[in-house]
PDB file of C-alpha atoms in Angstrom:
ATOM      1  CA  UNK Z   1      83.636  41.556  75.553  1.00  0.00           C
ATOM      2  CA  UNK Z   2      84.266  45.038  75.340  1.00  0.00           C
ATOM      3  CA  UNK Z   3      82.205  47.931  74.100  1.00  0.00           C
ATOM      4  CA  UNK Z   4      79.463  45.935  72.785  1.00  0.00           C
ATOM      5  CA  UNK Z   5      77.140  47.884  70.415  1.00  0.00           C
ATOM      6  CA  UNK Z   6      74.132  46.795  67.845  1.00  0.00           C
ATOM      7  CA  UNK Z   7      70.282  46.417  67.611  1.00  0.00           C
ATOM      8  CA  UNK Z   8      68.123  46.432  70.753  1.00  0.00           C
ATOM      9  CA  UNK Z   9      71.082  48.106  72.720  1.00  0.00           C
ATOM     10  CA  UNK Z  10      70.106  50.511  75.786  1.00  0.00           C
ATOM     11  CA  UNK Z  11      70.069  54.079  73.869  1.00  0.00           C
ATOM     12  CA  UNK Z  12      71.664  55.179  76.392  1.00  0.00           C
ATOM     13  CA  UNK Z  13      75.135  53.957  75.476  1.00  0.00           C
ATOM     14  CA  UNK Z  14      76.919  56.333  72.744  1.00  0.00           C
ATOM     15  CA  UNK Z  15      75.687  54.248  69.416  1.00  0.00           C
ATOM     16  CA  UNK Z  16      72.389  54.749  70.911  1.00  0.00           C
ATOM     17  CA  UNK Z  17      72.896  58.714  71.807  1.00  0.00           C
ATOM     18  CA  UNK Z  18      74.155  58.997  68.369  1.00  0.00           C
ATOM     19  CA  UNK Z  19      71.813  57.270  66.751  1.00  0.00           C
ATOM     20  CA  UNK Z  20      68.699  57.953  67.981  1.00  0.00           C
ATOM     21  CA  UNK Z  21      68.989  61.781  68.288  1.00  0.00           C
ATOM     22  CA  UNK Z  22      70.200  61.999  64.687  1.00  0.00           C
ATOM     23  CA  UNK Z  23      67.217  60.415  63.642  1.00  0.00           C
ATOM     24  CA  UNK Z  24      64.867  62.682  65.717  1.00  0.00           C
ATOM     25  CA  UNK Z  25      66.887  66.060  65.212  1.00  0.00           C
ATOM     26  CA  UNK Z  26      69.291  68.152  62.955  1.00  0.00           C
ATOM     27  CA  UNK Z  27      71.904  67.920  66.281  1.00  0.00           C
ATOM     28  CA  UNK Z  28      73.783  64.983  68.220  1.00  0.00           C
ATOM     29  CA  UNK Z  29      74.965  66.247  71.404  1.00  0.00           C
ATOM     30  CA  UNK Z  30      77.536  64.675  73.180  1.00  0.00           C
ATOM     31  CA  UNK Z  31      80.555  64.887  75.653  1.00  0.00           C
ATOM     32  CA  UNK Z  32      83.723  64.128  75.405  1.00  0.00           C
ATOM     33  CA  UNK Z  33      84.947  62.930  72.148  1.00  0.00           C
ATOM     34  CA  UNK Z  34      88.581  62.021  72.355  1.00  0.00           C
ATOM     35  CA  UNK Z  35      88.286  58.786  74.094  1.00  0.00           C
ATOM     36  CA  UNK Z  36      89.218  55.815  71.952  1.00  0.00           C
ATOM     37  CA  UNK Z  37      87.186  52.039  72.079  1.00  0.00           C
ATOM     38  CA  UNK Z  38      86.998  49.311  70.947  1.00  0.00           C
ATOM     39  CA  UNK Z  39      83.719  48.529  69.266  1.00  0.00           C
ATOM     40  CA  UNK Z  40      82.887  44.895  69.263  1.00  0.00           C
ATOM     41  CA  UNK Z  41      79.395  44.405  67.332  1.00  0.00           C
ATOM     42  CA  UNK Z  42      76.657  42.272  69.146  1.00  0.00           C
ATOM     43  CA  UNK Z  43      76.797  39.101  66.776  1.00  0.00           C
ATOM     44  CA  UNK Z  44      80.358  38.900  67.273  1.00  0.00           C
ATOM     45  CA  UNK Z  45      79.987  39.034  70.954  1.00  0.00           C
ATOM     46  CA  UNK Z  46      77.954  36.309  71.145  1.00  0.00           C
ATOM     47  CA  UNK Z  47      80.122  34.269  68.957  1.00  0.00           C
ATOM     48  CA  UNK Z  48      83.014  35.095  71.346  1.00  0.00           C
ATOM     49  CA  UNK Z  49      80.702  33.731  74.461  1.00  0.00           C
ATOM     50  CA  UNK Z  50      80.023  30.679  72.363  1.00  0.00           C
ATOM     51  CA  UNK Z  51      83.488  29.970  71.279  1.00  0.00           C
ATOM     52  CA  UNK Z  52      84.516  30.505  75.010  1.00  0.00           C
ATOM     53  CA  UNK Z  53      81.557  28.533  76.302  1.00  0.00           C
ATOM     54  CA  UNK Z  54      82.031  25.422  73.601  1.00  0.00           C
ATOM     55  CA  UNK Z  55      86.358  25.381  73.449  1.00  0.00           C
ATOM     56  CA  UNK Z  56      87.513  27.175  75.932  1.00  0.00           C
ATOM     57  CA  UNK Z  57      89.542  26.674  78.937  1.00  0.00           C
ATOM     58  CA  UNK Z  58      87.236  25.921  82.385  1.00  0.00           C
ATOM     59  CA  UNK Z  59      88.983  28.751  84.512  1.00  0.00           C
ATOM     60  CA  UNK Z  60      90.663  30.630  81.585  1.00  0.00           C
ATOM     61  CA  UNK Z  61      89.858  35.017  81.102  1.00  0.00           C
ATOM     62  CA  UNK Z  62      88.815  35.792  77.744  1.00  0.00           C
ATOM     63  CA  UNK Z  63      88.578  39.020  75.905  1.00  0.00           C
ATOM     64  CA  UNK Z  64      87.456  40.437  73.008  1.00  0.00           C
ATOM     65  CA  UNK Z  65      86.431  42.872  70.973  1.00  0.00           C
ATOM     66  CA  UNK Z  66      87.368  44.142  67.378  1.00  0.00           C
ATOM     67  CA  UNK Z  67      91.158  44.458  67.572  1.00  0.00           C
ATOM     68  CA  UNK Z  68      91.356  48.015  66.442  1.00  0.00           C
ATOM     69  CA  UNK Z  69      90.263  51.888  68.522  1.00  0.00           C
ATOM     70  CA  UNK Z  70      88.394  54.487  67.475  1.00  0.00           C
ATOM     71  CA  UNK Z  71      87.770  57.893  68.790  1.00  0.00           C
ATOM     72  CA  UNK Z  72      84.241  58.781  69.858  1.00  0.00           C
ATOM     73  CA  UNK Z  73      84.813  61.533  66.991  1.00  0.00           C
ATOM     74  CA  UNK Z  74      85.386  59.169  64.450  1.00  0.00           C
ATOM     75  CA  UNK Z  75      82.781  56.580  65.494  1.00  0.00           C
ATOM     76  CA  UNK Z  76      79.892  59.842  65.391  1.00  0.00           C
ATOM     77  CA  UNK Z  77      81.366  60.513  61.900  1.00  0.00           C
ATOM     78  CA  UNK Z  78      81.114  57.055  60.817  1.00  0.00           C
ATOM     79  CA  UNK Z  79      77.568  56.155  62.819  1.00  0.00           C
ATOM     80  CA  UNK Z  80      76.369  59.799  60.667  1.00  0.00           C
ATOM     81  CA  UNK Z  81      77.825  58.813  57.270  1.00  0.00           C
ATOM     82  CA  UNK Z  82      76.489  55.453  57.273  1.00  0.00           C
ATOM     83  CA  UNK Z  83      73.331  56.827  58.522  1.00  0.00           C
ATOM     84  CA  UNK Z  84      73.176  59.617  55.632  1.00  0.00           C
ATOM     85  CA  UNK Z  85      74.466  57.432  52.960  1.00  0.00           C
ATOM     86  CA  UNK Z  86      71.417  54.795  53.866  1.00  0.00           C
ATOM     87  CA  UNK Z  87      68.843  58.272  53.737  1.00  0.00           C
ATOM     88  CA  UNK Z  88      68.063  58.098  57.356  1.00  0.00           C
ATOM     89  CA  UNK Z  89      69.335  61.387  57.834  1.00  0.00           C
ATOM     90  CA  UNK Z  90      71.093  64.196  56.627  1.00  0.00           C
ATOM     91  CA  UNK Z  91      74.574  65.225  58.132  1.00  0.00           C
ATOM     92  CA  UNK Z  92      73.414  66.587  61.600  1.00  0.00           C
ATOM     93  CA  UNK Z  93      75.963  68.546  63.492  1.00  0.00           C
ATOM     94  CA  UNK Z  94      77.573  67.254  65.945  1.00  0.00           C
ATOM     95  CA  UNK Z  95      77.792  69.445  68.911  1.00  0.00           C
ATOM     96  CA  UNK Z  96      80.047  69.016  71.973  1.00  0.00           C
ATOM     97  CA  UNK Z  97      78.853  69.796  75.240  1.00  0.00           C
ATOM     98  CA  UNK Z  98      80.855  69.558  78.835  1.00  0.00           C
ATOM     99  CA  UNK Z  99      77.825  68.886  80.805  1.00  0.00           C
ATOM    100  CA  UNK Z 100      77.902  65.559  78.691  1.00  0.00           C
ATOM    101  CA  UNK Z 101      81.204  64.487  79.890  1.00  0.00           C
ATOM    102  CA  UNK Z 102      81.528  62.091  82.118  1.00  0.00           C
ATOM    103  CA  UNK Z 103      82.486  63.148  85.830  1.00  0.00           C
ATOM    104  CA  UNK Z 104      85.691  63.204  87.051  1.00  0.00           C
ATOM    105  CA  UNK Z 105      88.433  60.282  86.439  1.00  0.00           C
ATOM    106  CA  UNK Z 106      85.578  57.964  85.273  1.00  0.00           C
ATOM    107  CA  UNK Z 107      86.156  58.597  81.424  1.00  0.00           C
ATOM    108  CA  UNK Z 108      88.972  55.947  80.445  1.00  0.00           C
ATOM    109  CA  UNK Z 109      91.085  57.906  77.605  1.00  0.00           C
ATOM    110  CA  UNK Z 110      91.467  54.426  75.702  1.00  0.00           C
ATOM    111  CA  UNK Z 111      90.468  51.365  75.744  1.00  0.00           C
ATOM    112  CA  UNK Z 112      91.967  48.695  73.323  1.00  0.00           C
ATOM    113  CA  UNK Z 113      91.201  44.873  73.303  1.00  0.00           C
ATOM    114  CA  UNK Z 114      92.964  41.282  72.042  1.00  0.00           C
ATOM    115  CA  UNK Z 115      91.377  38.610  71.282  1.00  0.00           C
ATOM    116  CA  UNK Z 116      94.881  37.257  69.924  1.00  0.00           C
ATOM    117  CA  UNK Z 117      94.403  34.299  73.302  1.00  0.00           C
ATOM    118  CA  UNK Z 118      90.669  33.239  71.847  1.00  0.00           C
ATOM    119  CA  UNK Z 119      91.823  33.246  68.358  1.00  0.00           C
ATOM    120  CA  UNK Z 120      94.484  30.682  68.819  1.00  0.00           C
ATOM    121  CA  UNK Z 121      92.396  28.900  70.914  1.00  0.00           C
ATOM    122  CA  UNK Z 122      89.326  28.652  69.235  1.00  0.00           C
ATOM    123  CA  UNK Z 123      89.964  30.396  65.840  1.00  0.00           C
ATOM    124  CA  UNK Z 124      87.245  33.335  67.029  1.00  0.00           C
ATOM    125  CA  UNK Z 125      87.556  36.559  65.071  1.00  0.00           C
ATOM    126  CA  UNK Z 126      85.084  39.182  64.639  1.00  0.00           C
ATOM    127  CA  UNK Z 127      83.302  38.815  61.208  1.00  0.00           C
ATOM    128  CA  UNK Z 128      81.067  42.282  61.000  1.00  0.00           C
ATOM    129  CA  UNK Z 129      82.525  45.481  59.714  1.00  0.00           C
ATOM    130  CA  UNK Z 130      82.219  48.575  61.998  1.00  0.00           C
ATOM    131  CA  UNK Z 131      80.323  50.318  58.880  1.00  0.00           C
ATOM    132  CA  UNK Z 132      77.990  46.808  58.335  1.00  0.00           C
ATOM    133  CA  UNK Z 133      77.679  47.018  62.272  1.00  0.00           C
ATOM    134  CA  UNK Z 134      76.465  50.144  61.997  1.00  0.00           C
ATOM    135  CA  UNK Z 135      74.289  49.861  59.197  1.00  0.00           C
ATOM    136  CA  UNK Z 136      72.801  47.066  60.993  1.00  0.00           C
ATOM    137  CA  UNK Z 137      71.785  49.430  64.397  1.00  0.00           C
ATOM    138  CA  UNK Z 138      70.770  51.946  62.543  1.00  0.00           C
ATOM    139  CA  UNK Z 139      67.675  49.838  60.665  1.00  0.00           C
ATOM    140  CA  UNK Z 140      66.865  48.721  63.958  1.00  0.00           C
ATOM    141  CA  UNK Z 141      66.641  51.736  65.842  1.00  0.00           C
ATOM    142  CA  UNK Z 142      64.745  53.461  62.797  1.00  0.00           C
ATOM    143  CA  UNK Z 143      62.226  50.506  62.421  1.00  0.00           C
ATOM    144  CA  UNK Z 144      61.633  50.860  66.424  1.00  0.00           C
ATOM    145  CA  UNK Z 145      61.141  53.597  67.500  1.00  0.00           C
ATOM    146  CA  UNK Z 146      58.359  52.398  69.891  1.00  0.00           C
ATOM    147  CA  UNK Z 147      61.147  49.923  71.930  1.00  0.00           C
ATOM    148  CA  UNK Z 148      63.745  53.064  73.195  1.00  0.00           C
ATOM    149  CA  UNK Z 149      61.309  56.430  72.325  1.00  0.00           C
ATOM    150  CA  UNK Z 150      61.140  57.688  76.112  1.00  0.00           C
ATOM    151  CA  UNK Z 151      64.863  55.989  77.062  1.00  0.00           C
ATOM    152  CA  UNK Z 152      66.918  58.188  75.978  1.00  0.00           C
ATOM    153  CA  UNK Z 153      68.500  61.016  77.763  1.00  0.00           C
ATOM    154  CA  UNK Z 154      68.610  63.855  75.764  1.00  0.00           C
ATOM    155  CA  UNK Z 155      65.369  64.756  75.658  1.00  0.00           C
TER     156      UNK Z 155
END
C-alpha cells in the first residue's frame, strides 16, 4: 500500500504537517511541493491487506493505492479547502520553505500505483474519496489534539 494517510497517522507524514499546523496557525510550511502520490486512505488499506490476506495468491506482490497522483500542491489545497469548508480553519497560507525539502535524491518526483492485479483478483477497489478521506483526518486530528500535540515537527 502506498502513501497511506487518515486518522491516528504519525503527524509527521505530510497530511499530518498539513493538517495539524493549519489548525494551530494562520501558516503551513512545507518543502517541496511538486512531487506527485498516490494517496491511498487508511480504510482502504486495510481492505487491500484483507482482500490479499483472504483471496490472494500465497507468494503473489500486491499493490495498491488510489489509482490516480496528486501533487503535494494540490493535496495542501485540497487538505485546506476541505478543512475551511468544514470551519476548522480559514485559508492559511501555504508557505514553501527549502530547509523542508527533503535531502538530496531521496524525494521521488512521482509515485503512481495499480491495483489493476488485486482488482481482478479479488474485486478490491478503493471506496473513500480523497475529499471524504480528508474530511475524515481532519475530525480526528481536531478532536485529538492530546494524541500528536508535542509530535509534530514544526514547532
Amino acid at each position: 500500500m502506498f502513501n497511506n494517510y487518515g486518522p491516528r497517522q504519525n503527524p509527521r507524514y505530510i497530511t499530518g504537517t498539513i493538517i495539524t499546523q493549519a489548525l494551530e496557525r494562520d501558516i503551513v510550511e512545507l518543502g517541496n511541493l511538486t512531487p506527485k502520490r498516490d494517496m491511498c486512505f487508511v480504510s482502504d488499506g486495510v481492505r487491500g491487506h484483507m482482500h490479499v490476506a483472504l483471496e490472494g495468491n500465497p507468494g503473489e506482490e500486491y499493490v495498491y493505492g488510489y489509482g490516480e497522483n496528486i501533487s503535494m500542491r494540490e493535496w495542501t489545497n485540497l487538505l485546506l479547502e476541505v478543512g475551511s469548508e468544514e470551519g476548522y480553519w480559514e485559508n492559511p497560507e501555504i508557505v514553501q520553505r527549502e530547509d523542508r525539502y527533503r535531502p538530496g535524491d531521496s524525494d521521488v518526483e512521482e509515485l503512481l500505483v495499480g491495483y489493476e492485479k488485486l482488482n481482478d483478483e479479488t474485486g478490491w477497489e478503493p471506496e473513500i474519496s480523497w475529499r471524504e478521506g480528508a474530511k475524515q483526518t481532519i475530525e480526528w486530528y481536531a478532536a485529538n489534539k492530546e494524541n500528536w500535540y508535542g509530535r509534530v515537527d514544526w514547532r
